[in-house]
mmCIF file of C-alpha atoms in Angstrom:
data_model
loop_
_atom_site.group_PDB
_atom_site.id
_atom_site.type_symbol
_atom_site.label_atom_id
_atom_site.label_comp_id
_atom_site.label_asym_id
_atom_site.label_seq_id
_atom_site.Cartn_x
_atom_site.Cartn_y
_atom_site.Cartn_z
ATOM 1 C CA MET W 1 -91.097 218.583 163.616
ATOM 2 C CA THR W 2 -91.880 216.282 160.684
ATOM 3 C CA SER W 3 -92.790 216.583 157.070
ATOM 4 C CA ALA W 4 -93.328 214.058 154.335
ATOM 5 C CA ASP W 5 -89.675 214.387 153.253
ATOM 6 C CA SER W 6 -87.875 214.684 156.588
ATOM 7 C CA ALA W 7 -87.307 212.673 159.703
ATOM 8 C CA PRO W 8 -88.198 213.938 163.180
ATOM 9 C CA VAL W 9 -85.738 216.478 164.547
ATOM 10 C CA ALA W 10 -84.695 215.988 168.164
ATOM 11 C CA SER W 11 -84.510 219.045 170.373
ATOM 12 C CA VAL W 12 -81.170 219.487 172.126
ATOM 13 C CA ASP W 13 -81.190 220.996 175.619
ATOM 14 C CA ARG W 14 -78.537 223.750 175.602
ATOM 15 C CA SER W 15 -79.240 224.990 179.116
ATOM 16 C CA PHE W 16 -76.375 225.302 181.544
ATOM 17 C CA THR W 17 -75.673 226.648 185.000
ATOM 18 C CA VAL W 18 -72.617 228.606 186.119
ATOM 19 C CA ARG W 19 -71.471 227.926 189.675
ATOM 20 C CA ARG W 20 -68.382 227.920 191.868
ATOM 21 C CA ALA W 21 -66.097 224.970 191.265
ATOM 22 C CA ARG W 22 -65.716 222.222 193.845
ATOM 23 C CA THR W 23 -62.852 219.823 194.379
ATOM 24 C CA ASP W 24 -64.786 217.048 192.628
ATOM 25 C CA ASP W 25 -64.783 219.249 189.472
ATOM 26 C CA VAL W 26 -60.992 219.402 189.149
ATOM 27 C CA VAL W 27 -60.576 216.297 186.979
ATOM 28 C CA GLY W 28 -63.368 217.609 184.717
ATOM 29 C CA ILE W 29 -61.660 221.004 184.507
ATOM 30 C CA GLN W 30 -58.440 219.327 183.433
ATOM 31 C CA ARG W 31 -60.390 217.300 180.862
ATOM 32 C CA LEU W 32 -61.923 220.531 179.488
ATOM 33 C CA ILE W 33 -58.616 222.347 179.103
ATOM 34 C CA GLU W 34 -56.583 219.405 177.749
ATOM 35 C CA PRO W 35 -57.694 219.805 174.079
ATOM 36 C CA LEU W 36 -56.716 223.488 174.257
ATOM 37 C CA VAL W 37 -53.347 222.538 175.737
ATOM 38 C CA GLN W 38 -52.822 220.142 172.824
ATOM 39 C CA GLU W 39 -53.626 222.990 170.416
ATOM 40 C CA ARG W 40 -51.148 225.199 172.328
ATOM 41 C CA ILE W 41 -53.906 227.691 173.161
ATOM 42 C CA LEU W 42 -53.660 227.172 176.929
ATOM 43 C CA LEU W 43 -50.756 226.126 179.092
ATOM 44 C CA GLY W 44 -51.256 222.781 180.791
ATOM 45 C CA LYS W 45 -51.840 222.628 184.509
ATOM 46 C CA GLU W 46 -51.050 219.708 186.770
ATOM 47 C CA LEU W 47 -53.856 218.396 188.973
ATOM 48 C CA VAL W 48 -52.057 219.626 192.087
ATOM 49 C CA VAL W 49 -52.084 223.179 190.677
ATOM 50 C CA LEU W 50 -55.774 222.946 189.773
ATOM 51 C CA TYR W 51 -56.687 221.662 193.238
ATOM 52 C CA GLY W 52 -54.716 224.526 194.776
ATOM 53 C CA ALA W 53 -56.615 227.027 192.646
ATOM 54 C CA VAL W 54 -60.093 225.442 192.730
ATOM 55 C CA GLN W 55 -61.521 228.359 194.734
ATOM 56 C CA GLU W 56 -60.638 230.682 191.821
ATOM 57 C CA PHE W 57 -62.740 228.696 189.330
ATOM 58 C CA ARG W 58 -66.284 228.942 188.075
ATOM 59 C CA VAL W 59 -67.666 226.072 186.015
ATOM 60 C CA ALA W 60 -70.558 225.747 183.605
ATOM 61 C CA GLU W 61 -72.575 222.592 184.034
ATOM 62 C CA GLY W 62 -74.781 221.172 181.294
ATOM 63 C CA PRO W 63 -78.249 219.672 181.775
ATOM 64 C CA ASP W 64 -76.926 216.198 182.554
ATOM 65 C CA GLY W 65 -74.331 217.440 185.052
ATOM 66 C CA GLU W 66 -71.293 217.358 182.743
ATOM 67 C CA LEU W 67 -68.865 220.276 182.828
ATOM 68 C CA VAL W 68 -69.095 222.249 179.605
ATOM 69 C CA GLY W 69 -66.889 225.204 180.539
ATOM 70 C CA CYS W 70 -64.584 226.681 183.140
ATOM 71 C CA GLY W 71 -62.745 229.866 183.962
ATOM 72 C CA ALA W 72 -60.736 231.277 186.840
ATOM 73 C CA LEU W 73 -60.139 234.658 188.427
ATOM 74 C CA HIS W 74 -56.706 235.144 189.982
ATOM 75 C CA VAL W 75 -56.009 238.209 192.119
ATOM 76 C CA MET W 76 -52.685 239.796 191.166
ATOM 77 C CA TRP W 77 -52.729 243.066 193.115
ATOM 78 C CA GLN W 78 -55.023 245.319 195.124
ATOM 79 C CA ASP W 79 -57.012 246.442 192.067
ATOM 80 C CA LEU W 80 -55.889 243.907 189.463
ATOM 81 C CA GLY W 81 -57.003 240.386 188.608
ATOM 82 C CA GLU W 82 -56.416 237.968 185.770
ATOM 83 C CA VAL W 83 -58.963 235.873 183.894
ATOM 84 C CA ARG W 84 -57.310 232.474 183.531
ATOM 85 C CA THR W 85 -58.070 229.130 181.969
ATOM 86 C CA LEU W 86 -61.314 230.172 180.267
ATOM 87 C CA ALA W 87 -62.318 227.101 178.285
ATOM 88 C CA VAL W 88 -65.513 225.779 176.726
ATOM 89 C CA SER W 89 -66.125 222.276 175.409
ATOM 90 C CA SER W 90 -66.049 222.219 171.601
ATOM 91 C CA ASP W 91 -69.616 220.845 171.600
ATOM 92 C CA TRP W 92 -70.809 223.908 173.530
ATOM 93 C CA ARG W 93 -68.988 226.734 171.748
ATOM 94 C CA GLY W 94 -71.399 229.344 170.465
ATOM 95 C CA ALA W 95 -74.006 228.576 173.147
ATOM 96 C CA GLY W 96 -73.080 231.524 175.408
ATOM 97 C CA VAL W 97 -71.063 229.493 177.912
ATOM 98 C CA GLY W 98 -67.888 231.579 177.598
ATOM 99 C CA HIS W 99 -69.869 234.804 177.918
ATOM 100 C CA ALA W 100 -71.681 233.566 181.034
ATOM 101 C CA LEU W 101 -68.436 232.411 182.648
ATOM 102 C CA LEU W 102 -66.699 235.712 181.937
ATOM 103 C CA ASP W 103 -69.682 237.641 183.305
ATOM 104 C CA ALA W 104 -69.541 235.572 186.521
ATOM 105 C CA LEU W 105 -65.784 236.150 186.852
ATOM 106 C CA GLU W 106 -66.272 239.896 186.367
ATOM 107 C CA LYS W 107 -68.911 239.924 189.118
ATOM 108 C CA ASP W 108 -66.505 238.029 191.391
ATOM 109 C CA ALA W 109 -63.816 240.609 190.582
ATOM 110 C CA ALA W 110 -66.124 243.495 191.455
ATOM 111 C CA GLU W 111 -67.095 241.815 194.750
ATOM 112 C CA LEU W 112 -63.402 241.515 195.606
ATOM 113 C CA GLY W 113 -62.862 245.222 194.904
ATOM 114 C CA LEU W 114 -60.861 244.730 191.720
ATOM 115 C CA THR W 115 -61.159 247.476 189.127
ATOM 116 C CA ARG W 116 -59.035 246.008 186.322
ATOM 117 C CA LEU W 117 -58.906 242.587 184.682
ATOM 118 C CA PHE W 118 -56.033 241.248 182.614
ATOM 119 C CA CYS W 119 -55.975 238.314 180.201
ATOM 120 C CA LEU W 120 -53.382 236.794 177.914
ATOM 121 C CA THR W 121 -55.235 235.334 174.968
ATOM 122 C CA PHE W 122 -55.466 234.261 171.356
ATOM 123 C CA GLU W 123 -59.220 235.006 171.524
ATOM 124 C CA THR W 124 -58.933 238.767 171.061
ATOM 125 C CA GLU W 125 -62.329 239.155 169.354
ATOM 126 C CA PHE W 126 -64.142 237.388 172.199
ATOM 127 C CA PHE W 127 -62.454 239.447 174.908
ATOM 128 C CA GLY W 128 -62.749 242.618 172.810
ATOM 129 C CA ARG W 129 -66.534 242.165 172.698
ATOM 130 C CA HIS W 130 -66.412 242.180 176.497
ATOM 131 C CA GLY W 131 -64.535 245.476 176.739
ATOM 132 C CA PHE W 132 -60.939 244.218 176.951
ATOM 133 C CA ARG W 133 -58.377 246.262 175.019
ATOM 134 C CA GLU W 134 -54.909 245.297 173.849
ATOM 135 C CA ILE W 135 -52.040 246.634 175.938
ATOM 136 C CA SER W 136 -48.372 246.813 175.122
ATOM 137 C CA GLU W 137 -47.058 249.200 177.711
ATOM 138 C CA SER W 138 -46.775 248.776 181.436
ATOM 139 C CA VAL W 139 -50.059 249.595 183.139
ATOM 140 C CA VAL W 140 -48.746 249.775 186.692
ATOM 141 C CA ASP W 141 -46.472 252.358 188.244
ATOM 142 C CA GLN W 142 -42.840 251.545 189.025
ATOM 143 C CA GLN W 143 -43.418 250.907 192.733
ATOM 144 C CA ILE W 144 -46.114 248.298 192.055
ATOM 145 C CA TYR W 145 -44.028 246.833 189.228
ATOM 146 C CA ALA W 146 -41.152 246.370 191.696
ATOM 147 C CA GLU W 147 -43.492 244.420 194.005
ATOM 148 C CA LEU W 148 -45.102 242.348 191.251
ATOM 149 C CA VAL W 149 -41.787 241.344 189.711
ATOM 150 C CA ARG W 150 -41.035 239.427 192.936
ATOM 151 C CA SER W 151 -43.985 237.107 192.387
ATOM 152 C CA PRO W 152 -43.187 233.505 191.396
ATOM 153 C CA ASP W 153 -46.534 233.345 189.555
ATOM 154 C CA GLU W 154 -46.155 232.903 185.798
ATOM 155 C CA GLY W 155 -49.370 234.851 185.152
ATOM 156 C CA VAL W 156 -47.887 237.887 186.859
ATOM 157 C CA ALA W 157 -44.759 237.490 184.725
ATOM 158 C CA GLU W 158 -46.956 237.348 181.615
ATOM 159 C CA PHE W 159 -48.782 240.496 182.715
ATOM 160 C CA LEU W 160 -45.456 242.288 183.225
ATOM 161 C CA ASP W 161 -44.272 240.966 179.836
ATOM 162 C CA LEU W 162 -41.079 239.587 181.339
ATOM 163 C CA ALA W 163 -38.566 237.998 178.984
ATOM 164 C CA ARG W 164 -38.536 234.659 180.859
ATOM 165 C CA VAL W 165 -42.132 233.894 179.808
ATOM 166 C CA LYS W 166 -41.843 235.003 176.178
ATOM 167 C CA PRO W 167 -41.566 231.439 174.773
ATOM 168 C CA ASN W 168 -44.904 230.556 176.423
ATOM 169 C CA THR W 169 -46.698 233.680 175.239
ATOM 170 C CA LEU W 170 -45.718 233.895 171.584
ATOM 171 C CA GLY W 171 -48.733 234.867 169.530
ATOM 172 C CA ASN W 172 -50.843 235.718 172.567
ATOM 173 C CA THR W 173 -52.180 239.201 173.132
ATOM 174 C CA ARG W 174 -52.076 241.002 176.473
ATOM 175 C CA MET W 175 -55.468 242.610 177.114
ATOM 176 C CA LEU W 176 -56.918 244.688 179.943
ATOM 177 C CA LYS W 177 -60.396 245.793 180.963
ATOM 178 C CA THR W 178 -61.399 248.474 183.432
ATOM 179 C CA LEU W 179 -64.472 247.448 185.385
#
């Protein structure tokens, strides 16, 4: 578009594709989450951890093949999963990438037979728009709690609100959605 007083405006392609992550995406996933780790929004993950969890991830790929977002679904129990490491490149925020990733993770959860999704987040408005609600109480019965408390997984400890993870979760909100 041009006018006598303005220069041509270039059109920016904001299309992206959401797909399952592959091992060759892991370095890009770490690159995506690193700024959020620096801001203390996400906990850092070593490459070995990301490779071990690559099958849990979905990624959003921009028009030139660069990763513009990622997110993971971690199964915690028979009916319960956690949305983890949902991150979008700062250049792509507001373009629907986070929404598309979360939608894909929810579909994955439903395919696995999960009926509830947990997240620990600072982004309460975003997750609230997707039907997540803040929780403070235990949302599992005592028998399941006794099983979950044995897990070495820090995400499970965060879900259970165990004291040992409190320093890592300060300011975060525990949220849950029923699918």
